[in-house]
XYZ file of C-alpha atoms in Angstrom:
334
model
C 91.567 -14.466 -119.948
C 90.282 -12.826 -116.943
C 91.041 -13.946 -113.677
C 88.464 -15.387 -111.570
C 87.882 -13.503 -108.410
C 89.332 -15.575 -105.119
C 86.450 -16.693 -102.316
C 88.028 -14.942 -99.626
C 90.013 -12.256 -100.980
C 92.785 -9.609 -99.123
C 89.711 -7.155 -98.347
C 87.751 -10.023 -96.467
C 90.142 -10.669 -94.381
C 90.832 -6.970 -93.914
C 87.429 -6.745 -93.153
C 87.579 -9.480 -90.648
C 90.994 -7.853 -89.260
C 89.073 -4.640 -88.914
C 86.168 -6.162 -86.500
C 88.600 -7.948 -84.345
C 91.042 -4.725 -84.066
C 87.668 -2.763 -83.063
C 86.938 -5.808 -80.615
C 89.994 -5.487 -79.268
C 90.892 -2.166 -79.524
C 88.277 0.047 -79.754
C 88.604 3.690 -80.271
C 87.073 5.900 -77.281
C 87.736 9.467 -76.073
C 89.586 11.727 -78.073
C 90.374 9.520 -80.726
C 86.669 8.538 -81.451
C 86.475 12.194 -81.478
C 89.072 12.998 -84.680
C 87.202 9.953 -86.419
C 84.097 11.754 -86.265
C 85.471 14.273 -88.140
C 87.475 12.509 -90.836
C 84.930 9.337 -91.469
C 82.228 12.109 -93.214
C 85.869 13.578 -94.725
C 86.453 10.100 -96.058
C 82.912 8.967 -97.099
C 82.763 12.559 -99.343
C 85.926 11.294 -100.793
C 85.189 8.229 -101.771
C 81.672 9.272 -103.322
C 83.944 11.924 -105.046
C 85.814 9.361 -106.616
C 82.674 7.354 -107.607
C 81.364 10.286 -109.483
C 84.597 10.937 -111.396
C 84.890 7.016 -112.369
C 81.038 7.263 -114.175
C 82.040 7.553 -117.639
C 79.383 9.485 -120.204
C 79.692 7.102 -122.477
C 79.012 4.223 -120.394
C 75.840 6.378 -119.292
C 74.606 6.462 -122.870
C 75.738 3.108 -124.332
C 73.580 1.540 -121.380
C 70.501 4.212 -121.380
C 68.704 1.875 -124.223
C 68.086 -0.826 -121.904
C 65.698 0.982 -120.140
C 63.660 -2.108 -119.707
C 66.681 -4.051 -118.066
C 67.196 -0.835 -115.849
C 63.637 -0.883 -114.293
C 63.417 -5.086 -113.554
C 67.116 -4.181 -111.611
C 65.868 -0.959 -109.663
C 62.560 -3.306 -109.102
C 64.213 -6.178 -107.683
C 66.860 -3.959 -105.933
C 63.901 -1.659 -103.817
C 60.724 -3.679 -104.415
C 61.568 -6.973 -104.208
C 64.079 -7.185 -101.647
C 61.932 -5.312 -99.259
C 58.763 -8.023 -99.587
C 61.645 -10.480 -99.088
C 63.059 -9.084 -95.859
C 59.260 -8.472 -94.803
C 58.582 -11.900 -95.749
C 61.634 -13.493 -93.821
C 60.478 -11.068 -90.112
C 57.319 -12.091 -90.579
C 57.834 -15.637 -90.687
C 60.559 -15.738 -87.996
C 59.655 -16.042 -84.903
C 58.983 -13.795 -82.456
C 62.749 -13.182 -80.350
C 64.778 -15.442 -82.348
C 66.627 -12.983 -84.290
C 68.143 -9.972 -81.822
C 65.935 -6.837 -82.949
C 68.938 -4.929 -84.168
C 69.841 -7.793 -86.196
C 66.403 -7.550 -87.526
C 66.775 -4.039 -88.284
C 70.253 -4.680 -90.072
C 68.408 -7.087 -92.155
C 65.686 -5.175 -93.040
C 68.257 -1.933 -93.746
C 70.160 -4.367 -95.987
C 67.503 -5.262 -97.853
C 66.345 -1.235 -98.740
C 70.365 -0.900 -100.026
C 71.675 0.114 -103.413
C 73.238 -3.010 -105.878
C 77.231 -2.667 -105.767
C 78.810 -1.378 -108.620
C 82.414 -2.065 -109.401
C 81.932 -6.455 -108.350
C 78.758 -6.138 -110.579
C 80.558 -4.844 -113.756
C 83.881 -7.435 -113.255
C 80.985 -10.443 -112.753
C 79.287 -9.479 -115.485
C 82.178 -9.230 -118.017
C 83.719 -11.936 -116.674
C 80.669 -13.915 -117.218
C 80.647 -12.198 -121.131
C 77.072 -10.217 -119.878
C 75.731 -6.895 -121.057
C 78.885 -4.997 -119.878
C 77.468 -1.063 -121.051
C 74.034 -2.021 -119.020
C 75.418 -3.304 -116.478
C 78.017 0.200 -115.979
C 74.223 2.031 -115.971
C 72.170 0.202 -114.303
C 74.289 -0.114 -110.685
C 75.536 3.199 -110.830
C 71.487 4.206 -111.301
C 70.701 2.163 -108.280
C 72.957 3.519 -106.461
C 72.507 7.091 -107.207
C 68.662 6.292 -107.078
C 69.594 5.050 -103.564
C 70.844 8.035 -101.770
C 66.928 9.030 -102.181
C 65.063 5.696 -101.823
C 67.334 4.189 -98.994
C 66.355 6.568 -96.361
C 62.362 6.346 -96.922
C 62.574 2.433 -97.187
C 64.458 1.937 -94.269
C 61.687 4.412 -92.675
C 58.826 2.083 -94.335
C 60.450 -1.462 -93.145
C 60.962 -0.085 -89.965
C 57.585 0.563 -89.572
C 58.482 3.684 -87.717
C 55.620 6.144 -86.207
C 57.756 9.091 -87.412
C 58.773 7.754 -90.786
C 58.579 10.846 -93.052
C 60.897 12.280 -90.806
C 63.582 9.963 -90.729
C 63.501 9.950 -94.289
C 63.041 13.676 -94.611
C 65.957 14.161 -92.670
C 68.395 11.250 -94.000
C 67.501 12.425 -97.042
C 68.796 15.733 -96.838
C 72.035 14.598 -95.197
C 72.806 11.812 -97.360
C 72.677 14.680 -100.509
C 74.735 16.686 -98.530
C 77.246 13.829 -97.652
C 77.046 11.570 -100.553
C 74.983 12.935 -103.538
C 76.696 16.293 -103.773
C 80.190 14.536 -103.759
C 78.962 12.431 -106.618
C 77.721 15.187 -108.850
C 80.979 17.300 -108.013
C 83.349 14.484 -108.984
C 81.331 13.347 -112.245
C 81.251 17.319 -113.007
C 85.041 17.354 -112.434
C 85.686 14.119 -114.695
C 86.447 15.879 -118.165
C 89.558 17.315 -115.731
C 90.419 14.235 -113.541
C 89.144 12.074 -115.702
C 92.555 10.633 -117.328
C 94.328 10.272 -113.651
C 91.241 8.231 -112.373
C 91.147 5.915 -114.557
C 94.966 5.361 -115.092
C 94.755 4.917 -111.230
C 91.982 2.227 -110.979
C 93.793 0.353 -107.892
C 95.299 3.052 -106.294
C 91.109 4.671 -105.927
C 90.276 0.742 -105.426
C 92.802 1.368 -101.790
C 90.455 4.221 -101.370
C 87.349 2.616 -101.318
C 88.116 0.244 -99.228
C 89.914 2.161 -96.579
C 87.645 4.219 -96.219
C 84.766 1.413 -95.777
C 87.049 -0.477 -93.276
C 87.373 3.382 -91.654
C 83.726 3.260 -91.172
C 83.579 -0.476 -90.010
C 85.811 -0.262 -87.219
C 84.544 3.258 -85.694
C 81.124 1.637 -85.975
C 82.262 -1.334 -84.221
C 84.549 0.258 -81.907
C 81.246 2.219 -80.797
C 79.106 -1.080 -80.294
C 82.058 -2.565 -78.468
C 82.472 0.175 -75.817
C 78.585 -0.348 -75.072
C 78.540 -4.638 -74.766
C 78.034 -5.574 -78.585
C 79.602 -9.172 -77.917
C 77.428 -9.878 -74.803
C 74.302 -9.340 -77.672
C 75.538 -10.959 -80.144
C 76.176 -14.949 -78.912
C 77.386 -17.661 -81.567
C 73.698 -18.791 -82.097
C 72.398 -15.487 -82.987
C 75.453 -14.752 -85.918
C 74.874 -18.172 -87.116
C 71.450 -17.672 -87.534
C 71.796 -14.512 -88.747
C 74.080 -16.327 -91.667
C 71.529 -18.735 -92.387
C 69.166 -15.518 -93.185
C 71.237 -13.846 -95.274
C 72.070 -16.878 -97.417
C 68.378 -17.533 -97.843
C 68.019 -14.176 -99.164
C 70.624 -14.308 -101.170
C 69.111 -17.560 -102.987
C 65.629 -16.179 -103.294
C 67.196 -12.987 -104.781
C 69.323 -15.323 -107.077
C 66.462 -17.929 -108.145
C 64.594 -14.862 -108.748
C 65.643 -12.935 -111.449
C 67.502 -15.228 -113.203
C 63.287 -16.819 -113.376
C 62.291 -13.108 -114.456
C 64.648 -12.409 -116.872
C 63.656 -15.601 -118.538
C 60.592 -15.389 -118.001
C 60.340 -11.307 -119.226
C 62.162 -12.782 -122.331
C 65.608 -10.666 -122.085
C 68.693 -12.426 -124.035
C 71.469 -14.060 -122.062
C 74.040 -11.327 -121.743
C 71.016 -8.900 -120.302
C 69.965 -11.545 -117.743
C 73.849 -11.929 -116.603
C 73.996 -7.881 -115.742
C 70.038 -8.522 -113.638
C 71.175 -11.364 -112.106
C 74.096 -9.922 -110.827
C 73.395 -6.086 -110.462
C 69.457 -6.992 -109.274
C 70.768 -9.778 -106.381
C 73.572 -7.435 -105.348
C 73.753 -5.367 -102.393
C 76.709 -2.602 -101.899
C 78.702 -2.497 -99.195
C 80.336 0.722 -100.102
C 77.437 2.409 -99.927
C 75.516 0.398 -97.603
C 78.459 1.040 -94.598
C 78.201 5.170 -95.250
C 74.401 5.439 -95.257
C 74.600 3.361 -92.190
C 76.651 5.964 -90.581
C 74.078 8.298 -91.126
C 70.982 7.035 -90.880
C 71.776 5.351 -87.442
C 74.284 7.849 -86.212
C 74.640 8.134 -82.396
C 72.859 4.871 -82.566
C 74.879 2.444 -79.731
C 73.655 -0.753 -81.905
C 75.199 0.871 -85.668
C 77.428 -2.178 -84.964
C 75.132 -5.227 -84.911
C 73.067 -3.496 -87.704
C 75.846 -3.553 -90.263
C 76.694 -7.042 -89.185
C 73.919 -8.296 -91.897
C 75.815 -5.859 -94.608
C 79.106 -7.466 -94.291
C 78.143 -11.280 -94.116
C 76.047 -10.992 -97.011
C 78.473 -8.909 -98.928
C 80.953 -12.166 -98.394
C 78.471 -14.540 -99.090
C 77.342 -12.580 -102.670
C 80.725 -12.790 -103.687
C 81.552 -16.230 -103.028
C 78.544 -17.426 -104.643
C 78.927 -15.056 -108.129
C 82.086 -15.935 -108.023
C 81.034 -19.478 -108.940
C 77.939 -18.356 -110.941
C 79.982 -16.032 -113.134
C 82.459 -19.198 -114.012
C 79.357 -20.917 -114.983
C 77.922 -18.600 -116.824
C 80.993 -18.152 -118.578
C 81.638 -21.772 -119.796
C 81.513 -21.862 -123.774
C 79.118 -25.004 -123.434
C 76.588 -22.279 -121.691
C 76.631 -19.990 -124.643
C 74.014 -21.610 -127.091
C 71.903 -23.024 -124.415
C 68.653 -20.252 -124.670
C 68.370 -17.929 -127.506
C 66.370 -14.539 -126.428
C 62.436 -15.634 -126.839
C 61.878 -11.429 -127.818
C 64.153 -8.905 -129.048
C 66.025 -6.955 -126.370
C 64.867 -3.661 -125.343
């Protein structure tokens, strides 16, 4: 039996370590200087590493779902977009600190996660092999469609540019590391996955790398004088919202689009997902220099709490034998 993932696990609280060392200690000076140079080090690795995990196989056994792919890649960067839209547009005016806006808005152009998408999935008995396919396609899709989304919800008056430009750095720091390590798999292959948690240490370092220079950054330049209680707990309340909406709504398209119950387990949770492995490192270069990367990643790491609290409980539902036989497919799966 697998084991159900805790609510607040040892990265959470790592995480939440990580913002109070940068509040406290912040790195300045010299020392900002060296992480400047090892962060894009790190965030190569760790895309490295992603690209070795990707298994062929997995890549083919999920490729005949292509219907299943394209409701996840258009709930992932079509939906979640008209969502975040929706959510500044009915805000009002001031309410919500603009770079919290933007960090909402920038969470809502991000990839699906891949490696909590695959364990909620089996561990709710979904479509396992689609699920492998479809968030690593989102997420290599992403490196290309983050950038010029974040451009478009930004509404920005030099928007091809941004996206021209992040594009071309994101390949270099992120898409080209992928490639190389799934090129390099048939050699590393064996050692990656016999190392699974020792590569899981990597991830997350190097996320938690990223968080605190980010922080440490927005600290140095006032990021607790903008952000008051009020503000993060309405901030909070935004995210959770989205993350119902995004929930209520494909589990209702998946039904309603007639896919069996082990496809609509890998949508619901690979389409209502949002990575923060991925999301952290594209932050650091779409916004770099920014003073404010800080507050905009704040929306990236509440909801990537609240997402796993809540599938936590979904996936033990889903998982339940009574659940099993309640809806048959209404069409045969693609």
């Amino acid at each position: 039996m697998q084991r159900m993932p805790r609510l607040f696990d040892r990265y959470a609280l790592a995480l939440v370590a990580t913002v109070l060392l940068a509040a406290i200690l912040p790195c300045s000076g010299t020392v900002a200087d060296v992480f400047d140079v090892v962060t894009p080090l790190a965030i190569a690795l760790l895309f490295f590493l992603h690209g070795a995990r990707l298994s062929r196989d997995a890549i083919i056994a999920g490729l005949i779902h292509w219907r299943l792919h394209l409701l996840v890649l258009a709930c992932t960067y079509a939906m979640f977009p008209l969502l975040g839209l929706g959510i500044e547009a009915l805000l009002p005016a001031g309410v919500l600190a603009p770079d919290l806006m933007i960090g909402v808005l920038f969470l809502c152009a991000l990839p699906s996660t891949v490696q909590s998408s695959i364990a909620f999935t089996s561990i709710a008995r979904g479509n396992v092999a689609a699920a492998v396919c479809s968030a690593s396609l989102s997420n290599l899709l992403g490196v290309f469609i983050a950038p010029a989304l974040v451009a478009l919800l930004l509404h920005s008056g030099n928007s091809s540019g941004l996206a021209l430009g992040s594009i071309g750095k994101i390949v270099m720091q992120l898409f080209l590391p992928f490639i190389a390590g799934h090129l390099a798999r048939p050699l590393i292959g064996t050692f990656v996955d016999r190392s699974r948690r020792l590569l899981a240490y990597t991830d997350r370092g190097t996320v938690l790398l990223v968080v605190y220079v980010a922080f440490s950054a927005s600290v140095v330049d006032g990021l607790w004088k903008q952000l008051p209680l009020s503000s993060l707990l309405l901030l909070l309340a935004v995210v959770t919202l989205l993350l119902v909406l995004a929930l209520v709504l494909t589990t209702f398209l998946s039904r309603r689009l007639g896919f069996s119950r082990e496809d609509e387990i890998a949508i619901v949770f690979c389409g209502s997902k949002k990575s923060l492995a991925s999301g952290v490192p594209i932050a650091n270069i779409l916004f770099a220099g920014n003073p404010a990367l800080g507050m905009i990643v704040v929306p990236v790491l509440l909801y990537h709490q609240i997402q796993l609290m809540a599938c936590a409980v979904l996936a033990q539902r889903y998982a339940r034998p009574a659940d099993h036989a309640t809806r048959a497919p209404t069409m045969p799966p693609s």
